[in-house]
Coordinates of C-alpha atoms in Angstrom, one line a residue:
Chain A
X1 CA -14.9 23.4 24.2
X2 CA -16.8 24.6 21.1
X3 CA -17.2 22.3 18.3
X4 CA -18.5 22.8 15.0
X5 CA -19.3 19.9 12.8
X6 CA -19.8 20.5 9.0
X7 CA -23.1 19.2 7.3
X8 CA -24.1 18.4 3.7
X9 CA -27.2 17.1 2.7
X10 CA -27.6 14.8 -0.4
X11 CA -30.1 13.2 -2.4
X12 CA -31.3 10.4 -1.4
X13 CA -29.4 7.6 -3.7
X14 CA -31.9 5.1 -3.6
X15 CA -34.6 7.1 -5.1
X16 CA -32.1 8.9 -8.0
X17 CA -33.6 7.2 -11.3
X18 CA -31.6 6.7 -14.7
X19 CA -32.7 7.6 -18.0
X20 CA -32.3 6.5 -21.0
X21 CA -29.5 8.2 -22.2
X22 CA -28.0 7.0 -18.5
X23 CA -27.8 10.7 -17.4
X24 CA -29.5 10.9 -14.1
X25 CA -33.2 11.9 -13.1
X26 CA -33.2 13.3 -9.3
X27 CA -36.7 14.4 -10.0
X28 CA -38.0 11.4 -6.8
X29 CA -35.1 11.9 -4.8
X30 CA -35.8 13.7 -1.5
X31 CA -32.9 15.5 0.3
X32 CA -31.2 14.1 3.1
X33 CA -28.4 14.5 5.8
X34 CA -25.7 12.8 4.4
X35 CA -25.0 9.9 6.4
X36 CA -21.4 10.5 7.5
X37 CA -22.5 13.8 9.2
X38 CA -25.0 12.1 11.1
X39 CA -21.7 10.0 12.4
X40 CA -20.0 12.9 12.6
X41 CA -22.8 15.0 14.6
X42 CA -22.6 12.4 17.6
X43 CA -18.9 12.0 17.4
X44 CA -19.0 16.1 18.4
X45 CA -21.7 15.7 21.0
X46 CA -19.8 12.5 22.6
X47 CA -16.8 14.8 23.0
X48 CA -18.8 17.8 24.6
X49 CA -20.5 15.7 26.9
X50 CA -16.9 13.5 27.9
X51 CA -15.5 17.5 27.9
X52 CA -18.5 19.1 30.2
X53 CA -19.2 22.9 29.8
X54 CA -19.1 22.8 25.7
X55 CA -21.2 24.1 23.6
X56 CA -22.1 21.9 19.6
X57 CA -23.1 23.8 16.6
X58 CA -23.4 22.8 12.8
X59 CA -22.6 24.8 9.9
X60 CA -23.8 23.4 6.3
X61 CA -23.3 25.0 3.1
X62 CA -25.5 24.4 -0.1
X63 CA -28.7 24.9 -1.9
X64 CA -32.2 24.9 -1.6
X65 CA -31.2 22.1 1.1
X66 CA -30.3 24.2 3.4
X67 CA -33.5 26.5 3.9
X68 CA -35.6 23.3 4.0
X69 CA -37.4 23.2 7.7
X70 CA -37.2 19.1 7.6
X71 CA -33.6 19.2 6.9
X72 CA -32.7 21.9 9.5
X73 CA -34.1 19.7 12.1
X74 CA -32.4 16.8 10.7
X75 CA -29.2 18.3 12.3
X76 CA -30.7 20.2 15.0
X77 CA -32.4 16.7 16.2
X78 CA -28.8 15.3 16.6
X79 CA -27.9 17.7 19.2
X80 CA -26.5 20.8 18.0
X81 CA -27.6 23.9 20.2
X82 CA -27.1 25.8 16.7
X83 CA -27.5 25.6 12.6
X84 CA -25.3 28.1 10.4
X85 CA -26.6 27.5 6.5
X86 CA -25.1 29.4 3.8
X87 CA -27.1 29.2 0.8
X88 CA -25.2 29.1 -2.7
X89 CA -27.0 29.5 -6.2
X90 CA -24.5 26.9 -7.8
X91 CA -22.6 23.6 -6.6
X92 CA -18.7 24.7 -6.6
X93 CA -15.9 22.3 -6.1
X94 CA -14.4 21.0 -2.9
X95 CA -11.6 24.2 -3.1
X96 CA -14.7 27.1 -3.5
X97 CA -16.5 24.8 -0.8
X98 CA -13.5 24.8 1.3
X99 CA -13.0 28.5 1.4
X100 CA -16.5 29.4 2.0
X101 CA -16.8 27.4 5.2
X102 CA -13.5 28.9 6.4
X103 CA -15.0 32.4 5.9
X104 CA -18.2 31.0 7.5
X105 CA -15.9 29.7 10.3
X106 CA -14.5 33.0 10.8
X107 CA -17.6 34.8 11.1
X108 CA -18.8 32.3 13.7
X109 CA -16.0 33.4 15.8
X110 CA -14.2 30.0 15.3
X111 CA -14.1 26.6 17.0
X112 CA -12.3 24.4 18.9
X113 CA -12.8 21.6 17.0
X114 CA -14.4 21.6 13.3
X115 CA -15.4 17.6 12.8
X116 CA -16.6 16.4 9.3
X117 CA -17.7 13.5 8.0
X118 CA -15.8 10.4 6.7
X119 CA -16.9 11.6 3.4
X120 CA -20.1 13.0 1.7
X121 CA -22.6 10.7 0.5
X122 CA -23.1 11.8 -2.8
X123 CA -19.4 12.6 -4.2
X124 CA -17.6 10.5 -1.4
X125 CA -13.9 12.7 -1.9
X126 CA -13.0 12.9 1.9
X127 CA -10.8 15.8 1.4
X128 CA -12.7 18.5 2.0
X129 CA -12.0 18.4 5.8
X130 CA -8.2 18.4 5.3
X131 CA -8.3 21.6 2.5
X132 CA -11.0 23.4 4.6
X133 CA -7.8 22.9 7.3
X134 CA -5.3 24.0 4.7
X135 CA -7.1 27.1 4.2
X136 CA -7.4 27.7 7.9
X137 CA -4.3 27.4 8.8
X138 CA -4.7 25.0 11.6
X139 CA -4.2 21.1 12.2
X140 CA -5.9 18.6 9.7
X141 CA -6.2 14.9 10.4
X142 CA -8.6 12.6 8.4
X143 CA -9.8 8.8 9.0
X144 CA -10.1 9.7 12.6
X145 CA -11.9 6.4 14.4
X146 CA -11.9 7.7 18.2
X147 CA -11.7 11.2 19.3
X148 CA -10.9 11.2 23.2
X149 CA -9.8 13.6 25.9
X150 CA -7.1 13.3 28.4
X151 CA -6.4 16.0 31.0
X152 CA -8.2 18.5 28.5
X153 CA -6.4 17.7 25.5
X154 CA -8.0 16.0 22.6
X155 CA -6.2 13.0 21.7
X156 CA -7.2 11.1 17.8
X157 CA -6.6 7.7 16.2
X158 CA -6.4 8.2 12.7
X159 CA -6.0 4.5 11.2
X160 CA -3.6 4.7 7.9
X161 CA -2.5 2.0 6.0
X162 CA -3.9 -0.4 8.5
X163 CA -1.8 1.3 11.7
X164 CA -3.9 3.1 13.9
X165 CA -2.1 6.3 14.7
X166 CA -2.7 8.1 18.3
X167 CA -1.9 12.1 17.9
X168 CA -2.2 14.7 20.8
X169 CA -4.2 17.8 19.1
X170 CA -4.0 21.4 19.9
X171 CA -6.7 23.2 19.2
X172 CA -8.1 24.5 16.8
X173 CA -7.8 21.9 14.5
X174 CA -10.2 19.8 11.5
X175 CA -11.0 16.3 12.2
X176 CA -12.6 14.1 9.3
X177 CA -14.2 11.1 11.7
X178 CA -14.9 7.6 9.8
X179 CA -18.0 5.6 10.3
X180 CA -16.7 3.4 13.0
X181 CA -15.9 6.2 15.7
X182 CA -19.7 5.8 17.0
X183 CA -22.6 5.1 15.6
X184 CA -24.9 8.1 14.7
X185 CA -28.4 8.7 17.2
X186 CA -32.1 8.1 16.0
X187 CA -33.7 11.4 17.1
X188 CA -36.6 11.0 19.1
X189 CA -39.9 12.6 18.4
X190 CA -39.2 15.2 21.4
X191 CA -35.4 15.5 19.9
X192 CA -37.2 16.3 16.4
X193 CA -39.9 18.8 18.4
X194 CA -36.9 20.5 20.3
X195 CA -34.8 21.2 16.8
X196 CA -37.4 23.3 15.5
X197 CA -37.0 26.0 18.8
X198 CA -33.4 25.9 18.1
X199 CA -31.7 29.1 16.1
X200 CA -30.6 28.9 12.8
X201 CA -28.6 31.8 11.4
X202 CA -29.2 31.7 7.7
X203 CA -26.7 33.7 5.4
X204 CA -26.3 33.6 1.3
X205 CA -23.5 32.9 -0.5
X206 CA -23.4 36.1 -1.8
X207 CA -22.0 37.6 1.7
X208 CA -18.8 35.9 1.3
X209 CA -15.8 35.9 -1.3
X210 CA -16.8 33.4 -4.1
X211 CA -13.9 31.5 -6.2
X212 CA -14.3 30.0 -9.4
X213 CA -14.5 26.0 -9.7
X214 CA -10.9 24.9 -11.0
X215 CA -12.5 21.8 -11.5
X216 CA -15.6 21.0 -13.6
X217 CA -18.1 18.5 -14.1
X218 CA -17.9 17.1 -17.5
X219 CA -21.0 14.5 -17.3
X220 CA -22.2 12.3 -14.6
X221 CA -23.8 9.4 -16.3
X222 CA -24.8 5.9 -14.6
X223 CA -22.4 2.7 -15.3
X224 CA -23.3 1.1 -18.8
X225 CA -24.0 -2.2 -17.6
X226 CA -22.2 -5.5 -19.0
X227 CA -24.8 -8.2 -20.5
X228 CA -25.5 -10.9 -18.7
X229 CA -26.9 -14.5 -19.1
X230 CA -29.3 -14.0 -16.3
X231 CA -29.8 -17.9 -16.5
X232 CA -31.9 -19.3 -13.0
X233 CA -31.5 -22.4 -11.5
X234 CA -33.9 -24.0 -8.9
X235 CA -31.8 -25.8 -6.1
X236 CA -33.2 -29.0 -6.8
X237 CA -30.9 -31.7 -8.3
X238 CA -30.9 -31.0 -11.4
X239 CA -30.2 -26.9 -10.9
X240 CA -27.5 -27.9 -9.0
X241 CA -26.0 -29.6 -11.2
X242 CA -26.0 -27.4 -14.3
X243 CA -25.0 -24.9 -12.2
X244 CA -22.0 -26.4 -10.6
X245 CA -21.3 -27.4 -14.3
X246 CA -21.4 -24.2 -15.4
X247 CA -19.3 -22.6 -12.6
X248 CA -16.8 -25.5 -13.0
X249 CA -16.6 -24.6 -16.6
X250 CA -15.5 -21.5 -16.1
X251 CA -13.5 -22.0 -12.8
X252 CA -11.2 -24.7 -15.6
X253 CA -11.6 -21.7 -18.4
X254 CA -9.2 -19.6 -15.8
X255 CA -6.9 -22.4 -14.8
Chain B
X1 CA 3.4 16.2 -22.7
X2 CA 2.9 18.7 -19.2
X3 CA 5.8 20.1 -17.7
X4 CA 6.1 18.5 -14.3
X5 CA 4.4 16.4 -12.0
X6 CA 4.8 15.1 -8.3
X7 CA 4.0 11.8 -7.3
X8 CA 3.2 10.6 -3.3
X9 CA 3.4 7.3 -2.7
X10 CA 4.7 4.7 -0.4
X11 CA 3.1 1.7 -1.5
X12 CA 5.2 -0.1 -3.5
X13 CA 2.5 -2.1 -5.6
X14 CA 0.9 2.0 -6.1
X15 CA 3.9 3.5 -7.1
X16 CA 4.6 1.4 -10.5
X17 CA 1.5 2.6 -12.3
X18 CA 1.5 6.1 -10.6
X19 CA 5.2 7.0 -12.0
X20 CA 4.5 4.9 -15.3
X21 CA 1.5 7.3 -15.9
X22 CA 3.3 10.1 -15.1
X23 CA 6.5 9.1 -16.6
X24 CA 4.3 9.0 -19.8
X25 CA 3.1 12.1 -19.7
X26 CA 5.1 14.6 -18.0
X27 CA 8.8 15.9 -18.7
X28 CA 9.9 15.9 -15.4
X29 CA 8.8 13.7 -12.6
X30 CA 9.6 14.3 -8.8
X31 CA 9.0 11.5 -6.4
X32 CA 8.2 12.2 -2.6
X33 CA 8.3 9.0 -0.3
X34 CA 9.2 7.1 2.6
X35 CA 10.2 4.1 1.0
X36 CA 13.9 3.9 -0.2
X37 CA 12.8 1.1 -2.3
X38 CA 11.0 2.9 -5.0
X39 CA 12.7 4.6 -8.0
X40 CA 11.5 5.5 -11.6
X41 CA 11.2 9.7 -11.0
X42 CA 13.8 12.4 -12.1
X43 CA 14.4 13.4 -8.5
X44 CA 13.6 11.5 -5.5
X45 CA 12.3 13.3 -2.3
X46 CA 13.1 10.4 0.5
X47 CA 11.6 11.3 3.8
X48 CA 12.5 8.8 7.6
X49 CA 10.9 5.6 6.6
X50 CA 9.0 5.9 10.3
X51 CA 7.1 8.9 10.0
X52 CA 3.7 9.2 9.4
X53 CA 2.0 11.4 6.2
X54 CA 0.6 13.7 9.0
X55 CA 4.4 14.0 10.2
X56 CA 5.8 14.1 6.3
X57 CA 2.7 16.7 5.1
X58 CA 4.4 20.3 6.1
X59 CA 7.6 19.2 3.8
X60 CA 6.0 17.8 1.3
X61 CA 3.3 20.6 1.5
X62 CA 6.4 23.3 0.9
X63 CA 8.3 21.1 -1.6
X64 CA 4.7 21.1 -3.7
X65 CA 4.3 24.7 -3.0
X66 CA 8.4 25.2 -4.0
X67 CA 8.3 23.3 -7.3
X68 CA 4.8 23.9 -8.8
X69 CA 4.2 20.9 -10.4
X70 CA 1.6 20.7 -12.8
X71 CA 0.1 18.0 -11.3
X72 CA 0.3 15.8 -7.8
X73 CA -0.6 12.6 -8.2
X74 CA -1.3 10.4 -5.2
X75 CA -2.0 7.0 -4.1
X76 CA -5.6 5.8 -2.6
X77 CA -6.0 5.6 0.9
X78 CA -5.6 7.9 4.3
X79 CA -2.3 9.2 3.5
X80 CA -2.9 9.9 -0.2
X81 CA -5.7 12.4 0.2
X82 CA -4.2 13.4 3.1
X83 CA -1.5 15.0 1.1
X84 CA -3.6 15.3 -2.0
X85 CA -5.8 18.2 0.7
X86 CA -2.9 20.3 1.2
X87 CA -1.4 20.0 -2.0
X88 CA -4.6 21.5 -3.7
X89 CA -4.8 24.2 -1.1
X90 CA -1.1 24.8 -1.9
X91 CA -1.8 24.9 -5.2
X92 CA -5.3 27.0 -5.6
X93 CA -7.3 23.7 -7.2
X94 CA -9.4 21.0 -5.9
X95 CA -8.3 17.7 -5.7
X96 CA -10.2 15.1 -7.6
X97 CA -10.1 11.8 -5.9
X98 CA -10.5 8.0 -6.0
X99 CA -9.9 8.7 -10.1
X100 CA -10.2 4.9 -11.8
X101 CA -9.1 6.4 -14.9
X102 CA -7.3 9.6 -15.5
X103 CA -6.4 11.2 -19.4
X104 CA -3.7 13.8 -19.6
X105 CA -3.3 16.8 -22.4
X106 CA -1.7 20.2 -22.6
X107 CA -3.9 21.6 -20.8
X108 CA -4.4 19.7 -17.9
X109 CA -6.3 16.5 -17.1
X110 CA -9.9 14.2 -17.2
X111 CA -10.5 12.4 -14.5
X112 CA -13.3 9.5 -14.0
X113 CA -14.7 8.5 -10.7
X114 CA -17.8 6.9 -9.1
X115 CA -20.6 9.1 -7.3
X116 CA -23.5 8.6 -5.6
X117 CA -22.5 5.5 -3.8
X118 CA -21.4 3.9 -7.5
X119 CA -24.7 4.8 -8.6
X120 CA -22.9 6.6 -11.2
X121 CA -19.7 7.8 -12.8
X122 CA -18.7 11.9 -13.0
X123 CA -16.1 12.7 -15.7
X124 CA -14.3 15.7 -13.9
X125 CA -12.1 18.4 -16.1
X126 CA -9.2 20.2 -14.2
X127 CA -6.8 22.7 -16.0
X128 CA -3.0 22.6 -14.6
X129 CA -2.5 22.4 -11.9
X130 CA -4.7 19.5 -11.3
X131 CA -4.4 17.3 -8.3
X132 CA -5.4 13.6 -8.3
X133 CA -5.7 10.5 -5.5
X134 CA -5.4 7.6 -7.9
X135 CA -7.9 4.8 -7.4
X136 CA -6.0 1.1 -7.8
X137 CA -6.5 0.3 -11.4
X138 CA -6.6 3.9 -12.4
X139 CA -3.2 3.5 -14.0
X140 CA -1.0 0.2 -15.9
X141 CA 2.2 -0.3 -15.1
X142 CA 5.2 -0.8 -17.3
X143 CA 6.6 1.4 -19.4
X144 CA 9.7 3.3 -19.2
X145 CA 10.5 5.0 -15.9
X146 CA 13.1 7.4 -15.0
X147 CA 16.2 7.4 -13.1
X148 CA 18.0 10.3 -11.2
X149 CA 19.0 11.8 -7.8
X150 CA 17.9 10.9 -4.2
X151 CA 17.3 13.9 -2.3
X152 CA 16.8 13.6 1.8
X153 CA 13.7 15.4 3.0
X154 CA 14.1 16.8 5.8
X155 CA 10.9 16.4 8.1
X156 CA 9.7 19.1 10.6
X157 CA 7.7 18.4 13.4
X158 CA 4.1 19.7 12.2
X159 CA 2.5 22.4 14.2
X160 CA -0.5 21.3 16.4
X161 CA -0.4 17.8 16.4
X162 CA 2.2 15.4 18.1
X163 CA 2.2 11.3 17.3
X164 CA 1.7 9.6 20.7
X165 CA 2.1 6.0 19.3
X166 CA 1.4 3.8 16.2
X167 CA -0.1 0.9 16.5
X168 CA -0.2 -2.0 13.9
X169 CA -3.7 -3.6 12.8
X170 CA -4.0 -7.4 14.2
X171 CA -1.8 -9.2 11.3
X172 CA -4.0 -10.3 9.1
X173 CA -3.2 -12.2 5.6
X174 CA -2.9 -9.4 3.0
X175 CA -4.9 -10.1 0.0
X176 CA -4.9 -9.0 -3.2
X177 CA -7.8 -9.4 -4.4
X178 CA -7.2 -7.1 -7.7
X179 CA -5.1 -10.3 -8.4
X180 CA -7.4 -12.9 -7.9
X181 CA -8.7 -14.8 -10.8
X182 CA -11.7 -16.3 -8.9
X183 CA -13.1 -14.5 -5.8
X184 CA -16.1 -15.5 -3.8
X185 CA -18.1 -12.9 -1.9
X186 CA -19.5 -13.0 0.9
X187 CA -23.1 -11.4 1.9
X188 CA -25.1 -11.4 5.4
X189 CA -27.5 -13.4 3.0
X190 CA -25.2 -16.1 4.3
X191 CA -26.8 -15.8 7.3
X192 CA -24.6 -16.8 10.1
X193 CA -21.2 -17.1 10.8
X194 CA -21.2 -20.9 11.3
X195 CA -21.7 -21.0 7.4
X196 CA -17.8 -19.2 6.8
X197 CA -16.2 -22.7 6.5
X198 CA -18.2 -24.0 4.1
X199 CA -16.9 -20.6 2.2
X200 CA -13.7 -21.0 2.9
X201 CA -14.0 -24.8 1.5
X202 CA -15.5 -24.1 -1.3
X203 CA -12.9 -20.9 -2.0
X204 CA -10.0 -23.3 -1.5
X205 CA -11.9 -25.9 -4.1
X206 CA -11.8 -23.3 -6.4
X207 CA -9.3 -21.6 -6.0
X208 CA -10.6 -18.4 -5.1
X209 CA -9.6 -15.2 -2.9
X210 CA -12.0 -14.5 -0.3
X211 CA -14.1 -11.0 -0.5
X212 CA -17.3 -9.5 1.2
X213 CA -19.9 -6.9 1.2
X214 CA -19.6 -3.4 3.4
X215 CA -21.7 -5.0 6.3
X216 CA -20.4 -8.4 6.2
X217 CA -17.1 -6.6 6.9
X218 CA -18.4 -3.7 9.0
X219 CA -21.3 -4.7 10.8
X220 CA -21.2 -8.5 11.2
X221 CA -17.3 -8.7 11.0
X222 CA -17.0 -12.0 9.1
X223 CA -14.2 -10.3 7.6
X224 CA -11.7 -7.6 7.4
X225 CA -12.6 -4.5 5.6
X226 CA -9.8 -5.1 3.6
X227 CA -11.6 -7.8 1.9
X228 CA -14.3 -5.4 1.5
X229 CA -15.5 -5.3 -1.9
X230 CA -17.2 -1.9 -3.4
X231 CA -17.4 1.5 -3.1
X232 CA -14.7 2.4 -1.2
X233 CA -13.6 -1.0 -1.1
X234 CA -11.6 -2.9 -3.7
X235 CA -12.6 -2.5 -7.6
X236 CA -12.1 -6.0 -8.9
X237 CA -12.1 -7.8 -12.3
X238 CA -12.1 -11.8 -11.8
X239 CA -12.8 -13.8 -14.3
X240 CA -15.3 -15.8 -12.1
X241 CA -17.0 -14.0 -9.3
X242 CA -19.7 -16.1 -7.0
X243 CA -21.6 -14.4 -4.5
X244 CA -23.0 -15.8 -2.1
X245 CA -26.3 -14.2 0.0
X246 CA -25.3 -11.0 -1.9
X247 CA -28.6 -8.8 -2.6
X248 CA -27.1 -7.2 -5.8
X249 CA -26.9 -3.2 -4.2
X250 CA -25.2 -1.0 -6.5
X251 CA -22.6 -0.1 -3.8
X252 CA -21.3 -3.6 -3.6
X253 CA -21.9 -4.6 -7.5
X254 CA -20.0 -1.7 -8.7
X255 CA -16.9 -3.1 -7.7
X256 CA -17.8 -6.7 -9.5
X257 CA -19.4 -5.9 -12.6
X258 CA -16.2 -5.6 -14.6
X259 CA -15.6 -9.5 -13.5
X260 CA -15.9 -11.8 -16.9
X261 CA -18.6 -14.6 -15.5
X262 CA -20.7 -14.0 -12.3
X263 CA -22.1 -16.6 -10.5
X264 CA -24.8 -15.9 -7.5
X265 CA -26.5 -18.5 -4.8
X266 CA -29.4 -16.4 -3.2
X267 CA -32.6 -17.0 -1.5
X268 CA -34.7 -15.1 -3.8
X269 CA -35.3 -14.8 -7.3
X270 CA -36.5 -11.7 -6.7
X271 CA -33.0 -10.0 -5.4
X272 CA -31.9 -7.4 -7.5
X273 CA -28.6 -9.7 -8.4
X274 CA -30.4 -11.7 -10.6
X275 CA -30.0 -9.2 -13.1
X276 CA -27.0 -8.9 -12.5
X277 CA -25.7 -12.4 -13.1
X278 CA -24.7 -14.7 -15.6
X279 CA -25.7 -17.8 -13.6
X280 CA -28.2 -17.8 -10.4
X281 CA -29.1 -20.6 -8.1
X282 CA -32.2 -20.3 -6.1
X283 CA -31.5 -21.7 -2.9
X284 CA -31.2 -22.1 0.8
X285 CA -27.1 -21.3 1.0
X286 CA -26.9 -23.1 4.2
X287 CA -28.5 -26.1 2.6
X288 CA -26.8 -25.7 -1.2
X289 CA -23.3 -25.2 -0.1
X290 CA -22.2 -28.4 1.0
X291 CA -24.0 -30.3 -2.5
X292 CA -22.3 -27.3 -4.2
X293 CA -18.9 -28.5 -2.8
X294 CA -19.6 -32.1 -2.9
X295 CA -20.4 -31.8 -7.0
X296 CA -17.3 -29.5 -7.4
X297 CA -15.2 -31.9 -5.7

């Protein structure tokens, strides 16, 4: 079985700082491999190893990202045998995203199985799995929380609505795995040594047919934050008190 | 007011703000569905009540591509974007998704939603045909809704994929906590599991709906996820909100800082909730909730 699971990297939230005018500074904040696709990397290597003679590749799609040595062996340390980047010049929406992957998917000579992550970890849609699918033409299922194989056949729980649904899969088809199907694997210092012998094949953007974002980013500004008291109270008697006044207070305020 | 719009839903507490908003907005308002119990669009698209949205999605998929609505507008959750996926590919946009508030022109539509883990809040612009998933909240309900024909959609069995079985989660006690006018949450500050309880006593003293943090719900399963409170989780607005052994992480206290009064018990006074707070005790929880309940009482 070949299986291709679709990376993104993002910035590293923790370290994205806010200025004043609450628009954000990523200026400290490192690129990473977006947590879901680090899920969704050992969900695909789970299935190749339960399936036997497979072979595991990653394709990812971005900027400057994606030529960064650290970040390449982010995915190749996971297990992948092979890295596909393409390299675009400016973020696009989930559609242009979409249909670049699919031509990358076609040029790849197609998989099996294309597994992304829950979501990404920066814009958090979870849809580009089910419209890469769309635009492939093959199967789509998203929330998937256990990928298994019977008699050669790829069966998926997708839990909805809080049902768990089991579906038989022909392949190819696009899974979108949550965070609970396994949990993702630390790579080892030899795992990390080992990605950097493995191939990438880098292409640009500029190879494939480009569309233009139907949807655009108007601003992207942290929350404005609601004043509060901020009052402290030590636990001794006497905080405990004014506070279980104060919360009683309000708790009668609501009644 | 927009020509047309589509709106996927089953979810009967979704479906009153989602064909309000669009019944406001839009001239003519189609309706797919499996649940015969919801009405309020032009023209109702009912599909078998026991199929799944990966079972319903080549029909509705076609009847999107057949009437070119303007817009699609869907509820939150698995099926919703399911849906909301094909219908943008259908329809040559991108969807935007988990929208908690949307604003409609001639044109098309602006759509809020949180990024970077709630860190912060993108204000997307899509022309028609635009194609939304509909946060709870996004949208109010009331307001004058339609009524007109039920249409039977006939369901074709998908290409590719065939449903072996459904399987209903373990019956648990749905909450609302959107409704809740207190809610306590609960952190792994708590510590252990012997402390829930004391939780639970002190919620039932005050009234209060139940909620947690991502890992108290994922990784030390004190709770179900659908008490879950944050990104990705519920968006609430209590007037009182007490959290207990919650650090203050922007994931979690993105989906409480709308509440009116927040109260926090936490071991450190160094924990980014302090800021975040109207009222902070400083304290052991394990030794502070049972004088907590004992004053209360």
């Amino acid at each position: 079985m070949k299986i291709l699971v679709c990376c993104k990297y993002v910035r590293d939230e923790a370290a994205i700082a806010v200025n004043p005018d609450r628009t954000l500074d990523m200026s400290a904040a490192s690129w990473e491999l977006s947590q879901y696709d680090s899920v969704a990397l050992e969900a695909g290597m789970r299935l190749a190893a339960a399936a036997g003679d497979s072979l595991v590749e990653a394709l990812s799609a971005g900027g400057e990202a994606v030529e960064n040595s650290k970040m390449r062996k982010a995915v190749l340390s996971r297990g992948p045998a092979k890295l596909y980047t393409v390299r675009t010049e400016a973020d696009g929406d989930i559609l242009s995203a979409a249909k670049l992957l699919a031509q990358a998917y076609e040029r790849i000579g197609g998989a099996d199985l294309v597994i992304c992550g829950d979501g990404s970890g920066d814009m958090y849609s979870q849809v580009l799995g089910t419209v890469l699918a769309a635009e492939l033409g093959v199967s789509a299922l998203n929330c998937v929380s256990a990928l298994e194989l019977d008699g050669g056949r790829v069966v998926a729980t997708r839990m909805a609505s809080g049902r768990a649904e089991r579906y038989e899969l022909e392949t190819p088809a696009v899974v979108s795995v949550t965070s609970d199907i396994c949990r993702a694997r630390i790579p080892s210092m030899k795992d990390i040594l080992g990605a950097g012998k493995k191939p990438v094949e880098a292409w640009s953007g500029t190879d494939f047919e480009t569309v233009a974002p139907a949807v655009e980013t108007v601003s992207t500004l942290a929350p404005e934050k609601a004043e509060r008291l901020k009052k402290v109270y030590a636990s001794d008697e006497d905080g405990l008190e004014q506070f279980v006044r104060a919360l009683s207070d309000s708790i009668k305020g609501v009644m | 007011m927009a020509n047309k719009a589509l709106v996927f839903v089953n979810d009967a507490d979704a479906a009153a703000p989602l064909l309000a908003a669009a019944c406001a907005n839009f001239d003519r308002v189609l309706l797919a569905t499996n649940n015969p119990s919801l009405s309020g669009a032009d023209e109702t698209y009912l599909y078998d009540a026991g199929a799944t949205a990966v079972q319903a999605v080549p029909a509705v998929t076609s009847l999107i591509a057949a009437q070119r609505p303007d817009a699609v507008l869907c509820e939150a959750g698995a099926d919703g974007k399911l849906v909301a996926g094909y219908a943008a590919a259908a329809l040559g946009t991108s969807p935007i998704c988990d929208a908690t508030s949307v604003s409609f022109s001639a044109e098309g539509l602006e759509a809020a939603r949180m990024v970077y883990g709630g860190g912060a809040v993108a204000l997307e612009r899509s022309a028609w045909p635009a194609v939304v998933v509909a946060a709870p909240g996004a949208f109010e309900a009331g307001g004058a809704v339609r009524t007109g024909e039920v249409h039977t959609l006939e369901l074709s069995a998908p290409a590719g994929v065939r449903l072996l079985g459904v399987e209903e989660a373990a019956p648990e006690k749905k909450v609302n906590l959107n409704a809740a006018k207190c809610v306590v949450g609960v952190g792994r500050g708590l510590g252990s599991e012997e402390n829930l309880p004391l939780v639970e006593e002190l919620a039932g003293l005050m009234g209060a709906e139940i909620g947690c943090t991502r890992p108290a719900a994922e990784e030390e399963h004190w709770y179900g996820k659908e008490r879950y409170i944050g990104v990705s989780g519920c968006m609430i607005k209590p007037a009182v909100y007490l959290a207990l052994g919650i650090s203050g992480q922007v994931q979690h206290m993105v989906g409480v800082n709308q509440a009116k009064t927040i109260f926090a018990v936490d071991k450190s006074d160094k924990a980014p909730i302090v800021e975040q707070a109207d009222h902070v005790l400083i304290g052991d929880i394990k030794a502070v909730l049972p004088r907590i309940i004992e004053l209360l009482k």
